[in-house]
Amino acid sequence: MQSENKDFDDLMIDYLSESISERDQQRLFEFLNSNVDLKARFDEMIKLHAVSFIPLFEVEKQANYKRLIQQIKEDVTMVGLSRSWANGFRQIAAIVILVISVSASLFYVYRDITSPSDASICYETIAPIGSQTKIILPDSTVVWLNSGSSLKYNQSFGKKNRVVTLSGEGYFVVSKDKKKQFTVHTEFLDVNDIGTIFNIKSYKNDQEITINLIEGAVNVYLPDNKDTGTLTMKPNDKFVYNKITKKIDCFQTDASRSAFWTTGKLCFVDATIEQISKDLERKYNVKIRISNNKIKNELFSGSLNLNMSLKEILLYIDVDKKFKISQLGDTINIK
Amino acid sequence: MSIKDINEDLIMKISKGEEKAFSLLYDCYYTYLNTVALCYIFNKDVANEIVNDVFINIWHKRHTLSYPIHSYLIQSVKNGCLNHIRAQRTNERVLTDHKKQLLDFQEEYILSNPTPLQYVEAHEIEKEVQNAIAHLPEKCRSIFEQYLFLGKLPEQIAKEQLITVSTVRVQIKNAMDKLKLSLNHLICGLLLIFLK
């Protein structure tokens, strides 16, 4: 058995990377309880680990300060708005503060400490499953990342061009700059624009990629699909690309609904329970299995407030009380 | 700018809403507080988030600040770390015994180690740590940085580099041992002497 071979330092390596297994965790605690010297080694390794990050913090200090100040200013305007505006805005403000405090997880790809060259430094922001993150890019473009998504850009962002790579769902409010085109790369397609508001949903596990244009104009380009070339979207256009059939669909809709999630709600129009459960899975970090074919085809419309617990939401969807919900570990079965 | 310049006058200026004074406080404490947080919470992003919240709070509550501020800052970081652990306790839908035990342990560790790292001038120690890491053998450094800064697990690094997991672990251990040697005077002389 592999874990038998791990010594105290090995266990600490796992512990510090937050990946220690149950068995190893027991062994680590036993070691610590049985030997005072190991307690000192424990402290020492924790400190070495922490101190190693000092140069990184120093490098990030200035950029982080800018973000911090921006965050402070936004908190202030949001608080101001919430007093004078109706309930809806109060919720947004609350979510903004909550989101900012809960989830941002930015890490810095750190290749060479002694001589970081421009091209080698790239920033990635991840919104872990179950949380959302708001990012302000150096050109003051604002991006909301939904649960389980990531956004990458490198240090040359904003110098010659503005290029980001998105995996998952992002709501973009692109700051206007006619000289520098803003490009979002996703797994299957690219979106170009110079100053607009749009929402892209491109999760790896979803069959479809959807783009909703709320304001302005964007060009959508499918590198793999040369026949279509570039497609220009108008406000309130909804673009759907099916990854499997490679079919493209573009129609008018109320695009602002697509950005509802940034307010902490989920909004559905004629959605199947399967589509809804995909969103719920990402939000609550669970697996939902639907084994009843009848409910699979039913369509739902409405909005869900994500302050509710998953159980409350499922009961809420189940208007006719015909679901049988059972839970086994992280999997929820609906019959 | 160093910690000696943090005086009553500066705190007064922050209270009055002078952003310049706030940024000086930030400059002095940012790296140090992050390092303190990393002694409690091992995830850099989380530590960073906690420290940012402390600064945001300082600004929002600037009217109530008072000098000296040093222990208040440390206490705030500590509370942030405790809150993070307690939030995990309530946010997890199903809290396994294993996870619960881990959280208990971490909480206990924070509470029983209330005296964090002694203040160090970040720019002084920065070069030393930088050099120490830069002087690791190439392969060792690369693996250590992937583990540390990219948050990769030993298993993942092994897979990507087509080497065994135990080789990766040995390299990480070597890196830590070498760092300990080169930073020994810092670790023993400065960092491990706790403040009262």
Short mmCIF file of C-alpha atoms in Angstrom, two decimals:
data_model
loop_
_atom_site.label_atom_id
_atom_site.label_comp_id
_atom_site.label_asym_id
_atom_site.label_seq_id
_atom_site.Cartn_x
_atom_site.Cartn_y
_atom_site.Cartn_z
CA MET A 1 0.00 0.00 0.00
CA GLN A 2 1.34 3.30 -1.07
CA SER A 3 0.44 5.29 1.97
CA GLU A 4 2.54 2.97 4.13
CA ASN A 5 5.63 4.35 2.44
CA LYS A 6 4.88 7.96 3.14
CA ASP A 7 6.96 9.51 5.86
CA PHE A 8 6.02 12.54 7.91
CA ASP A 9 7.32 15.02 5.30
CA ASP A 10 5.30 13.31 2.58
CA LEU A 11 2.18 13.61 4.67
CA MET A 12 2.96 17.28 5.20
CA ILE A 13 3.37 17.82 1.45
CA ASP A 14 -0.16 16.50 0.98
CA TYR A 15 -1.47 18.41 3.97
CA LEU A 16 -0.08 21.71 2.72
CA SER A 17 -1.56 21.20 -0.72
CA GLU A 18 -4.93 20.42 0.89
CA SER A 19 -5.04 17.02 -0.74
CA ILE A 20 -4.38 14.71 2.19
CA SER A 21 -6.38 11.50 2.12
CA GLU A 22 -8.46 10.31 5.06
CA ARG A 23 -6.02 7.54 5.93
CA ASP A 24 -3.00 9.79 5.71
CA GLN A 25 -4.69 12.43 7.77
CA GLN A 26 -5.13 9.91 10.59
CA ARG A 27 -1.46 8.99 10.35
CA LEU A 28 -0.41 12.65 10.38
CA PHE A 29 -2.42 13.29 13.55
CA GLU A 30 -1.01 10.15 15.17
CA PHE A 31 2.52 11.27 14.36
CA LEU A 32 1.85 14.70 15.85
CA ASN A 33 0.36 13.29 19.02
CA SER A 34 3.14 10.81 19.56
CA ASN A 35 6.22 12.91 18.98
CA VAL A 36 6.99 16.41 20.18
CA ASP A 37 9.85 16.85 17.70
CA LEU A 38 7.45 16.33 14.85
CA LYS A 39 5.33 19.20 16.13
CA ALA A 40 8.35 21.45 15.61
CA ARG A 41 8.88 20.03 12.12
CA PHE A 42 5.18 20.64 11.45
CA ASP A 43 5.53 24.34 12.37
CA GLU A 44 8.73 24.61 10.42
CA MET A 45 7.28 23.20 7.21
CA ILE A 46 4.23 25.39 7.48
CA LYS A 47 6.45 28.42 7.84
CA LEU A 48 8.79 27.43 5.00
CA HIS A 49 5.74 26.95 2.80
CA ALA A 50 4.35 30.35 3.74
CA VAL A 51 7.66 32.22 3.47
CA SER A 52 8.27 30.82 -0.03
CA PHE A 53 5.37 32.91 -1.24
CA ILE A 54 6.87 36.23 -0.10
CA PRO A 55 8.44 37.15 -3.49
CA LEU A 56 5.16 36.33 -5.19
CA PHE A 57 3.19 38.58 -2.84
CA GLU A 58 5.69 41.37 -3.43
CA VAL A 59 5.28 41.04 -7.19
CA GLU A 60 1.49 41.10 -6.98
CA LYS A 61 1.28 43.86 -4.40
CA GLN A 62 0.71 46.82 -6.73
CA ALA A 63 -1.76 45.10 -9.03
CA ASN A 64 -3.68 43.81 -6.02
CA TYR A 65 -3.85 47.33 -4.58
CA LYS A 66 -5.53 48.62 -7.73
CA ARG A 67 -8.10 45.86 -7.55
CA LEU A 68 -8.65 46.53 -3.86
CA ILE A 69 -9.32 50.22 -4.40
CA GLN A 70 -11.71 49.46 -7.23
CA GLN A 71 -13.49 46.98 -5.01
CA ILE A 72 -13.79 49.53 -2.21
CA LYS A 73 -15.23 52.13 -4.58
CA GLU A 74 -17.76 49.69 -5.95
CA ASP A 75 -18.85 48.61 -2.50
CA VAL A 76 -19.55 52.25 -1.74
CA THR A 77 -21.64 52.90 -4.86
CA MET A 78 -23.52 49.67 -4.38
CA VAL A 79 -24.34 50.48 -0.78
CA GLY A 80 -25.50 53.91 -1.92
CA LEU A 81 -27.74 52.42 -4.56
CA SER A 82 -29.28 49.89 -2.29
CA ARG A 83 -30.59 52.58 0.00
CA SER A 84 -32.42 54.48 -2.66
CA TRP A 85 -33.40 51.74 -5.07
CA ALA A 86 -35.98 49.06 -4.72
CA ASN A 87 -35.46 45.61 -3.32
CA GLY A 88 -33.95 44.13 -6.46
CA PHE A 89 -30.95 46.34 -6.30
CA ARG A 90 -30.42 45.64 -2.67
CA GLN A 91 -30.04 42.00 -3.55
CA ILE A 92 -27.52 42.75 -6.27
CA ALA A 93 -25.46 44.83 -3.87
CA ALA A 94 -25.56 42.09 -1.31
CA ILE A 95 -24.51 39.52 -3.87
CA VAL A 96 -21.68 41.73 -5.13
CA ILE A 97 -20.23 42.03 -1.66
CA LEU A 98 -20.82 38.38 -0.93
CA VAL A 99 -19.32 37.23 -4.19
CA ILE A 100 -16.27 39.38 -3.73
CA SER A 101 -15.68 38.18 -0.25
CA VAL A 102 -16.43 34.53 -0.85
CA SER A 103 -14.90 33.33 -3.96
CA ALA A 104 -12.32 35.15 -5.99
CA SER A 105 -9.45 32.85 -6.52
CA LEU A 106 -6.76 34.33 -8.57
CA PHE A 107 -3.52 32.63 -9.04
CA TYR A 108 -0.48 33.62 -10.76
CA VAL A 109 1.46 31.42 -13.06
CA TYR A 110 4.91 31.98 -11.85
CA ARG A 111 7.55 30.62 -14.18
CA ASP A 112 10.77 32.26 -13.33
CA ILE A 113 11.16 34.19 -10.15
CA THR A 114 14.43 35.83 -11.07
CA SER A 115 13.49 37.12 -14.51
CA PRO A 116 9.80 37.04 -15.26
CA SER A 117 9.46 37.86 -18.96
CA ASP A 118 6.20 39.35 -20.14
CA ALA A 119 5.01 36.47 -22.22
CA SER A 120 5.53 33.84 -19.56
CA ILE A 121 3.28 35.47 -17.01
CA CYS A 122 -0.34 34.66 -17.27
CA TYR A 123 -3.19 35.28 -14.90
CA GLU A 124 -6.00 32.87 -14.28
CA THR A 125 -9.09 33.47 -12.24
CA ILE A 126 -11.21 30.54 -11.23
CA ALA A 127 -14.71 30.60 -9.80
CA PRO A 128 -14.89 27.30 -7.90
CA ILE A 129 -18.01 25.18 -8.12
CA GLY A 130 -20.70 26.73 -5.98
CA SER A 131 -19.48 30.30 -6.13
CA GLN A 132 -19.21 33.27 -8.45
CA THR A 133 -16.44 35.74 -9.01
CA LYS A 134 -16.25 39.23 -10.38
CA ILE A 135 -13.06 40.34 -12.08
CA ILE A 136 -11.98 43.75 -13.24
CA LEU A 137 -9.47 43.47 -16.04
CA PRO A 138 -6.67 46.05 -16.48
CA ASP A 139 -8.66 47.85 -19.22
CA SER A 140 -11.55 48.13 -16.71
CA THR A 141 -13.64 45.53 -18.51
CA VAL A 142 -15.79 43.76 -15.92
CA VAL A 143 -16.25 40.00 -16.09
CA TRP A 144 -18.53 37.90 -13.90
CA LEU A 145 -17.52 34.27 -13.78
CA ASN A 146 -20.17 31.75 -12.93
CA SER A 147 -19.63 28.66 -10.83
CA GLY A 148 -17.01 26.26 -12.20
CA SER A 149 -15.57 28.68 -14.76
CA SER A 150 -12.15 30.11 -15.40
CA LEU A 151 -10.74 33.10 -17.23
CA LYS A 152 -7.13 33.41 -18.41
CA TYR A 153 -5.14 36.27 -19.85
CA ASN A 154 -1.45 37.02 -20.05
CA GLN A 155 0.54 40.05 -19.10
CA SER A 156 0.47 41.57 -22.58
CA PHE A 157 -3.30 42.03 -22.18
CA GLY A 158 -4.27 45.59 -23.06
CA LYS A 159 -0.94 46.49 -24.63
CA LYS A 160 -1.54 45.57 -28.25
CA ASN A 161 -4.75 43.66 -28.03
CA ARG A 162 -7.19 42.38 -25.47
CA VAL A 163 -7.41 38.60 -25.51
CA VAL A 164 -8.88 36.35 -22.83
CA THR A 165 -9.64 32.63 -22.73
CA LEU A 166 -12.86 31.50 -21.12
CA SER A 167 -13.95 28.11 -19.94
CA GLY A 168 -17.45 27.97 -18.51
CA GLU A 169 -19.84 30.88 -18.21
CA GLY A 170 -18.92 34.55 -18.18
CA TYR A 171 -20.85 37.81 -18.34
CA PHE A 172 -18.74 40.49 -20.02
CA VAL A 173 -19.13 44.25 -19.80
CA VAL A 174 -16.36 45.26 -22.18
CA SER A 175 -14.95 48.75 -21.83
CA LYS A 176 -14.94 50.72 -25.06
CA ASP A 177 -11.65 50.89 -26.94
CA LYS A 178 -12.00 51.06 -30.70
CA LYS A 179 -8.27 50.62 -31.28
CA LYS A 180 -7.98 47.39 -29.38
CA GLN A 181 -10.37 44.63 -30.24
CA PHE A 182 -11.53 42.49 -27.32
CA THR A 183 -11.43 38.76 -28.06
CA VAL A 184 -12.81 35.88 -26.01
CA HIS A 185 -11.48 32.45 -26.96
CA THR A 186 -13.55 29.47 -25.99
CA GLU A 187 -13.09 25.80 -26.74
CA PHE A 188 -15.03 25.97 -30.00
CA LEU A 189 -15.40 29.58 -31.00
CA ASP A 190 -14.05 33.12 -30.69
CA VAL A 191 -16.01 36.29 -29.97
CA ASN A 192 -14.66 39.69 -31.06
CA ASP A 193 -15.92 43.13 -30.15
CA ILE A 194 -14.84 46.59 -29.18
CA GLY A 195 -17.22 47.53 -26.39
CA THR A 196 -20.39 45.64 -25.55
CA ILE A 197 -22.23 43.57 -23.00
CA PHE A 198 -22.71 39.87 -23.56
CA ASN A 199 -22.98 36.53 -21.82
CA ILE A 200 -21.15 33.40 -22.97
CA LYS A 201 -21.96 29.96 -21.65
CA SER A 202 -19.43 27.38 -22.75
CA TYR A 203 -19.04 24.63 -20.17
CA LYS A 204 -17.00 21.59 -21.19
CA ASN A 205 -19.75 19.18 -20.18
CA ASP A 206 -22.61 21.00 -21.87
CA GLN A 207 -23.70 20.04 -25.34
CA GLU A 208 -24.35 23.61 -26.39
CA ILE A 209 -22.49 26.88 -26.33
CA THR A 210 -24.76 29.91 -26.03
CA ILE A 211 -24.01 33.58 -26.48
CA ASN A 212 -26.49 36.28 -25.57
CA LEU A 213 -25.81 39.79 -26.75
CA ILE A 214 -27.28 42.41 -24.47
CA GLU A 215 -25.79 45.59 -25.93
CA GLY A 216 -23.61 46.60 -28.91
CA ALA A 217 -22.42 44.15 -31.54
CA VAL A 218 -20.08 41.18 -31.59
CA ASN A 219 -18.61 38.92 -34.24
CA VAL A 220 -18.62 35.19 -33.61
CA TYR A 221 -16.02 33.12 -35.37
CA LEU A 222 -15.87 29.33 -35.49
CA PRO A 223 -12.34 28.29 -36.46
CA ASP A 224 -13.41 24.68 -37.06
CA ASN A 225 -16.40 25.57 -39.16
CA LYS A 226 -15.09 27.38 -42.24
CA ASP A 227 -18.42 27.45 -44.09
CA THR A 228 -20.05 29.79 -41.65
CA GLY A 229 -17.12 32.18 -41.40
CA THR A 230 -17.91 35.12 -39.17
CA LEU A 231 -21.35 35.84 -37.86
CA THR A 232 -22.41 39.24 -36.59
CA MET A 233 -24.84 39.40 -33.68
CA LYS A 234 -27.28 42.20 -32.94
CA PRO A 235 -28.61 43.16 -29.49
CA ASN A 236 -30.98 40.55 -28.03
CA ASP A 237 -29.68 37.88 -30.39
CA LYS A 238 -29.18 34.50 -28.89
CA PHE A 239 -26.60 32.34 -30.60
CA VAL A 240 -26.58 28.60 -29.93
CA TYR A 241 -23.93 26.22 -31.19
CA ASN A 242 -24.38 22.50 -30.76
CA LYS A 243 -20.97 20.91 -30.27
CA ILE A 244 -22.13 17.49 -31.43
CA THR A 245 -24.31 18.25 -34.44
CA LYS A 246 -22.27 21.39 -35.23
CA LYS A 247 -25.58 23.13 -35.87
CA ILE A 248 -25.85 26.88 -35.42
CA ASP A 249 -28.99 28.65 -34.35
CA CYS A 250 -29.45 32.37 -33.94
CA PHE A 251 -32.70 34.03 -32.89
CA GLN A 252 -34.10 37.02 -31.00
CA THR A 253 -34.81 36.68 -27.31
CA ASP A 254 -34.80 38.70 -24.13
CA ALA A 255 -31.04 38.57 -23.71
CA SER A 256 -30.95 40.27 -20.32
CA ARG A 257 -32.37 37.08 -18.81
CA SER A 258 -29.14 35.28 -19.62
CA ALA A 259 -27.30 37.53 -17.18
CA PHE A 260 -29.75 36.88 -14.37
CA TRP A 261 -27.31 34.59 -12.65
CA THR A 262 -25.08 37.53 -11.78
CA THR A 263 -27.81 38.63 -9.39
CA GLY A 264 -27.83 35.31 -7.57
CA LYS A 265 -30.87 33.96 -9.36
CA LEU A 266 -31.34 31.34 -12.00
CA CYS A 267 -33.82 32.18 -14.70
CA PHE A 268 -35.34 29.69 -17.11
CA VAL A 269 -37.64 30.01 -20.06
CA ASP A 270 -39.02 26.74 -21.37
CA ALA A 271 -36.08 24.81 -19.98
CA THR A 272 -36.08 21.06 -19.44
CA ILE A 273 -35.42 19.66 -15.99
CA GLU A 274 -32.12 18.36 -17.37
CA GLN A 275 -30.92 21.83 -18.33
CA ILE A 276 -31.98 23.15 -14.95
CA SER A 277 -30.26 20.35 -13.10
CA LYS A 278 -26.98 21.08 -14.95
CA ASP A 279 -27.04 24.61 -13.53
CA LEU A 280 -28.00 23.34 -10.09
CA GLU A 281 -25.21 20.75 -10.18
CA ARG A 282 -22.65 23.47 -10.75
CA LYS A 283 -24.16 25.77 -8.19
CA TYR A 284 -24.47 23.23 -5.38
CA ASN A 285 -21.63 20.91 -6.36
CA VAL A 286 -23.74 17.76 -6.56
CA LYS A 287 -24.69 15.23 -9.23
CA ILE A 288 -28.36 15.09 -10.12
CA ARG A 289 -29.69 11.97 -11.81
CA ILE A 290 -33.16 11.97 -13.29
CA SER A 291 -34.53 8.52 -13.86
CA ASN A 292 -38.11 9.40 -14.67
CA ASN A 293 -38.55 9.87 -18.40
CA LYS A 294 -41.85 11.67 -18.02
CA ILE A 295 -40.38 14.61 -16.13
CA LYS A 296 -37.41 14.72 -18.47
CA ASN A 297 -39.56 16.22 -21.19
CA GLU A 298 -41.45 18.74 -19.10
CA LEU A 299 -40.64 22.40 -19.61
CA PHE A 300 -40.16 24.91 -16.83
CA SER A 301 -40.18 28.70 -16.80
CA GLY A 302 -39.46 30.99 -13.91
CA SER A 303 -36.65 32.14 -11.71
CA LEU A 304 -35.03 30.50 -8.72
CA ASN A 305 -33.48 32.37 -5.88
CA LEU A 306 -30.17 30.73 -5.09
CA ASN A 307 -30.27 31.74 -1.45
CA MET A 308 -32.54 28.76 -0.99
CA SER A 309 -31.12 25.38 -0.16
CA LEU A 310 -31.04 22.78 -2.90
CA LYS A 311 -33.81 20.83 -1.16
CA GLU A 312 -36.06 23.88 -1.08
CA ILE A 313 -35.41 24.52 -4.76
CA LEU A 314 -36.23 20.97 -5.77
CA LEU A 315 -39.46 21.09 -3.79
CA TYR A 316 -40.22 24.42 -5.42
CA ILE A 317 -39.74 23.03 -8.93
CA ASP A 318 -41.86 20.06 -8.03
CA VAL A 319 -45.18 21.92 -8.10
CA ASP A 320 -47.29 18.82 -8.52
CA LYS A 321 -45.45 16.94 -5.77
CA LYS A 322 -44.69 14.02 -8.02
CA PHE A 323 -40.91 13.86 -7.58
CA LYS A 324 -39.32 11.26 -5.41
CA ILE A 325 -36.06 12.73 -4.22
CA SER A 326 -33.40 10.66 -2.58
CA GLN A 327 -29.83 11.44 -1.82
CA LEU A 328 -26.80 9.20 -1.71
CA GLY A 329 -23.57 11.00 -0.91
CA ASP A 330 -23.16 13.70 -3.54
CA THR A 331 -25.72 12.24 -5.89
CA ILE A 332 -29.34 13.24 -5.85
CA ASN A 333 -31.79 10.93 -7.57
CA ILE A 334 -35.08 12.22 -8.86
CA LYS A 335 -37.76 9.74 -9.80
CA MET B 1 8.62 53.02 3.86
CA SER B 2 8.89 50.69 6.80
CA ILE B 3 6.86 49.67 9.78
CA LYS B 4 8.60 52.32 11.90
CA ASP B 5 6.77 54.93 9.86
CA ILE B 6 3.39 53.60 10.91
CA ASN B 7 2.60 56.08 13.66
CA GLU B 8 -0.37 57.72 15.27
CA ASP B 9 -0.28 60.50 12.71
CA LEU B 10 -0.61 58.05 9.81
CA ILE B 11 -3.58 56.28 11.42
CA MET B 12 -5.19 59.70 11.99
CA LYS B 13 -4.79 60.46 8.30
CA ILE B 14 -6.44 57.18 7.37
CA SER B 15 -9.30 58.01 9.73
CA LYS B 16 -9.76 61.26 7.88
CA GLY B 17 -10.02 59.35 4.63
CA GLU B 18 -6.61 60.01 3.11
CA GLU B 19 -6.05 57.31 0.55
CA LYS B 20 -2.32 57.99 0.43
CA ALA B 21 -1.97 57.08 4.10
CA PHE B 22 -4.05 53.96 3.56
CA SER B 23 -1.79 52.89 0.70
CA LEU B 24 1.28 53.31 2.92
CA LEU B 25 -0.24 51.02 5.52
CA TYR B 26 -1.06 48.57 2.76
CA ASP B 27 2.51 48.68 1.41
CA CYS B 28 3.94 47.87 4.81
CA TYR B 29 1.59 45.10 5.74
CA TYR B 30 0.35 43.41 2.57
CA THR B 31 3.05 40.76 2.19
CA TYR B 32 3.45 40.19 5.89
CA LEU B 33 -0.25 39.64 6.54
CA ASN B 34 -0.51 37.30 3.56
CA THR B 35 2.36 35.26 4.95
CA VAL B 36 0.70 35.16 8.36
CA ALA B 37 -2.56 33.98 6.77
CA LEU B 38 -0.65 31.30 4.87
CA CYS B 39 0.55 29.87 8.17
CA TYR B 40 -3.09 29.14 8.99
CA ILE B 41 -4.70 28.56 5.61
CA PHE B 42 -2.43 26.92 3.07
CA ASN B 43 -4.19 28.14 -0.02
CA LYS B 44 -2.64 31.31 -1.38
CA ASP B 45 -5.83 32.53 -3.05
CA VAL B 46 -7.84 32.14 0.12
CA ALA B 47 -5.15 33.83 2.18
CA ASN B 48 -5.09 36.69 -0.29
CA GLU B 49 -8.84 37.04 -0.12
CA ILE B 50 -8.81 37.15 3.67
CA VAL B 51 -6.12 39.84 3.70
CA ASN B 52 -7.94 41.93 1.10
CA ASP B 53 -11.06 41.77 3.25
CA VAL B 54 -9.06 42.97 6.23
CA PHE B 55 -7.90 46.02 4.26
CA ILE B 56 -11.39 46.71 2.91
CA ASN B 57 -12.67 46.56 6.47
CA ILE B 58 -9.97 48.92 7.68
CA TRP B 59 -11.09 51.44 5.08
CA HIS B 60 -14.78 51.07 5.83
CA LYS B 61 -14.19 51.35 9.57
CA ARG B 62 -11.50 54.00 9.25
CA HIS B 63 -13.33 56.37 11.59
CA THR B 64 -12.92 53.96 14.48
CA LEU B 65 -9.23 53.11 13.97
CA SER B 66 -6.75 53.70 16.71
CA TYR B 67 -3.03 53.41 17.13
CA PRO B 68 -1.23 50.98 17.58
CA ILE B 69 -2.76 48.91 14.85
CA HIS B 70 -0.32 46.00 14.58
CA SER B 71 -2.07 43.47 16.77
CA TYR B 72 -5.46 44.54 15.45
CA LEU B 73 -4.31 43.65 11.91
CA ILE B 74 -2.99 40.28 12.97
CA GLN B 75 -6.09 39.52 14.97
CA SER B 76 -8.25 40.41 11.97
CA VAL B 77 -6.31 38.05 9.72
CA LYS B 78 -6.62 35.33 12.32
CA ASN B 79 -10.36 35.88 12.62
CA GLY B 80 -10.64 35.82 8.84
CA CYS B 81 -8.92 32.43 8.78
CA LEU B 82 -11.14 31.10 11.58
CA ASN B 83 -14.23 32.36 9.76
CA HIS B 84 -13.08 30.63 6.61
CA ILE B 85 -12.77 27.32 8.44
CA ARG B 86 -16.08 27.76 10.24
CA ALA B 87 -17.79 28.69 6.97
CA GLN B 88 -16.57 25.42 5.48
CA ARG B 89 -18.17 23.65 8.39
CA THR B 90 -21.57 25.18 7.72
CA ASN B 91 -21.36 25.29 3.92
CA GLU B 92 -20.53 21.65 3.36
CA ARG B 93 -23.75 19.85 2.74
CA VAL B 94 -22.44 16.62 4.11
CA LEU B 95 -19.62 16.94 6.58
CA THR B 96 -17.72 13.68 6.70
CA ASP B 97 -15.99 12.70 9.94
CA HIS B 98 -12.71 13.00 8.13
CA LYS B 99 -13.42 16.56 7.00
CA LYS B 100 -14.80 17.50 10.39
CA GLN B 101 -11.72 16.21 12.13
CA LEU B 102 -9.52 18.19 9.75
CA LEU B 103 -11.45 21.40 10.35
CA ASP B 104 -11.34 20.83 14.12
CA PHE B 105 -7.62 20.37 13.91
CA GLN B 106 -7.08 23.49 11.82
CA GLU B 107 -9.25 25.59 14.07
CA GLU B 108 -7.42 24.30 17.10
CA TYR B 109 -4.09 25.08 15.44
CA ILE B 110 -5.07 28.68 14.85
CA LEU B 111 -6.36 29.11 18.38
CA SER B 112 -3.31 27.52 19.94
CA ASN B 113 -0.85 29.54 17.81
CA PRO B 114 -2.03 33.06 18.44
CA THR B 115 1.46 34.46 18.08
CA PRO B 116 2.20 34.57 14.39
CA LEU B 117 5.41 35.31 12.54
CA GLN B 118 7.36 38.24 13.74
CA TYR B 119 7.16 41.20 11.44
CA VAL B 120 9.79 41.24 8.75
CA GLU B 121 10.39 43.92 6.20
CA ALA B 122 9.13 42.15 3.11
CA HIS B 123 11.58 43.73 0.71
CA GLU B 124 14.50 42.53 2.81
CA ILE B 125 13.43 38.93 2.93
CA GLU B 126 12.05 38.92 -0.61
CA LYS B 127 15.51 38.85 -2.24
CA GLU B 128 16.71 36.11 0.07
CA VAL B 129 13.78 33.82 -0.64
CA GLN B 130 14.03 34.61 -4.32
CA ASN B 131 17.71 33.70 -4.37
CA ALA B 132 17.18 30.58 -2.32
CA ILE B 133 14.55 29.32 -4.77
CA ALA B 134 16.55 30.43 -7.79
CA HIS B 135 19.58 28.48 -6.58
CA LEU B 136 17.76 25.20 -6.32
CA PRO B 137 18.84 22.69 -8.98
CA GLU B 138 16.81 23.28 -12.14
CA LYS B 139 14.60 20.20 -11.97
CA CYS B 140 14.05 20.51 -8.25
CA ARG B 141 13.08 24.16 -8.62
CA SER B 142 10.69 23.48 -11.46
CA ILE B 143 8.88 20.76 -9.51
CA PHE B 144 8.81 22.82 -6.32
CA GLU B 145 7.35 25.82 -8.14
CA GLN B 146 4.69 23.74 -9.80
CA TYR B 147 3.73 22.30 -6.45
CA LEU B 148 3.80 25.61 -4.66
CA PHE B 149 2.70 28.28 -7.11
CA LEU B 150 0.58 26.30 -9.53
CA GLY B 151 -1.01 24.28 -6.76
CA LYS B 152 -0.35 21.00 -8.58
CA LEU B 153 -0.47 17.73 -6.68
CA PRO B 154 2.59 15.45 -6.70
CA GLU B 155 0.57 12.87 -8.65
CA GLN B 156 -0.25 15.41 -11.34
CA ILE B 157 3.34 16.61 -11.70
CA ALA B 158 4.54 13.01 -11.92
CA LYS B 159 2.07 12.26 -14.69
CA GLU B 160 2.99 15.34 -16.69
CA GLN B 161 6.74 14.85 -16.40
CA LEU B 162 6.62 11.08 -16.79
CA ILE B 163 8.43 10.46 -13.52
CA THR B 164 7.35 8.57 -10.43
CA VAL B 165 5.36 10.20 -7.66
CA SER B 166 8.07 9.35 -5.17
CA THR B 167 10.64 11.22 -7.29
CA VAL B 168 8.39 14.28 -7.21
CA ARG B 169 7.99 14.01 -3.45
CA VAL B 170 11.74 13.63 -2.95
CA GLN B 171 12.33 16.74 -5.06
CA ILE B 172 9.81 18.77 -3.06
CA LYS B 173 11.40 17.60 0.17
CA ASN B 174 14.87 18.44 -1.18
CA ALA B 175 13.64 21.89 -2.12
CA MET B 176 12.25 22.47 1.37
CA ASP B 177 15.42 21.19 3.04
CA LYS B 178 17.61 23.41 0.86
CA LEU B 179 15.38 26.39 1.52
CA LYS B 180 15.60 25.68 5.20
CA LEU B 181 19.40 25.74 4.97
CA SER B 182 19.57 28.98 3.02
CA LEU B 183 16.87 30.69 5.03
CA ASN B 184 17.92 29.21 8.33
CA HIS B 185 19.16 32.50 9.72
CA LEU B 186 15.85 34.07 8.78
CA ILE B 187 13.66 31.25 9.98
CA CYS B 188 15.48 30.88 13.26
CA GLY B 189 16.70 34.40 13.76
CA LEU B 190 13.64 36.30 12.76
CA LEU B 191 10.64 34.38 11.71
CA LEU B 192 10.38 31.79 14.40
CA ILE B 193 10.85 34.18 17.25
CA PHE B 194 7.32 34.84 18.19
CA LEU B 195 6.01 38.12 19.35
CA LYS B 196 4.61 38.13 22.81
#
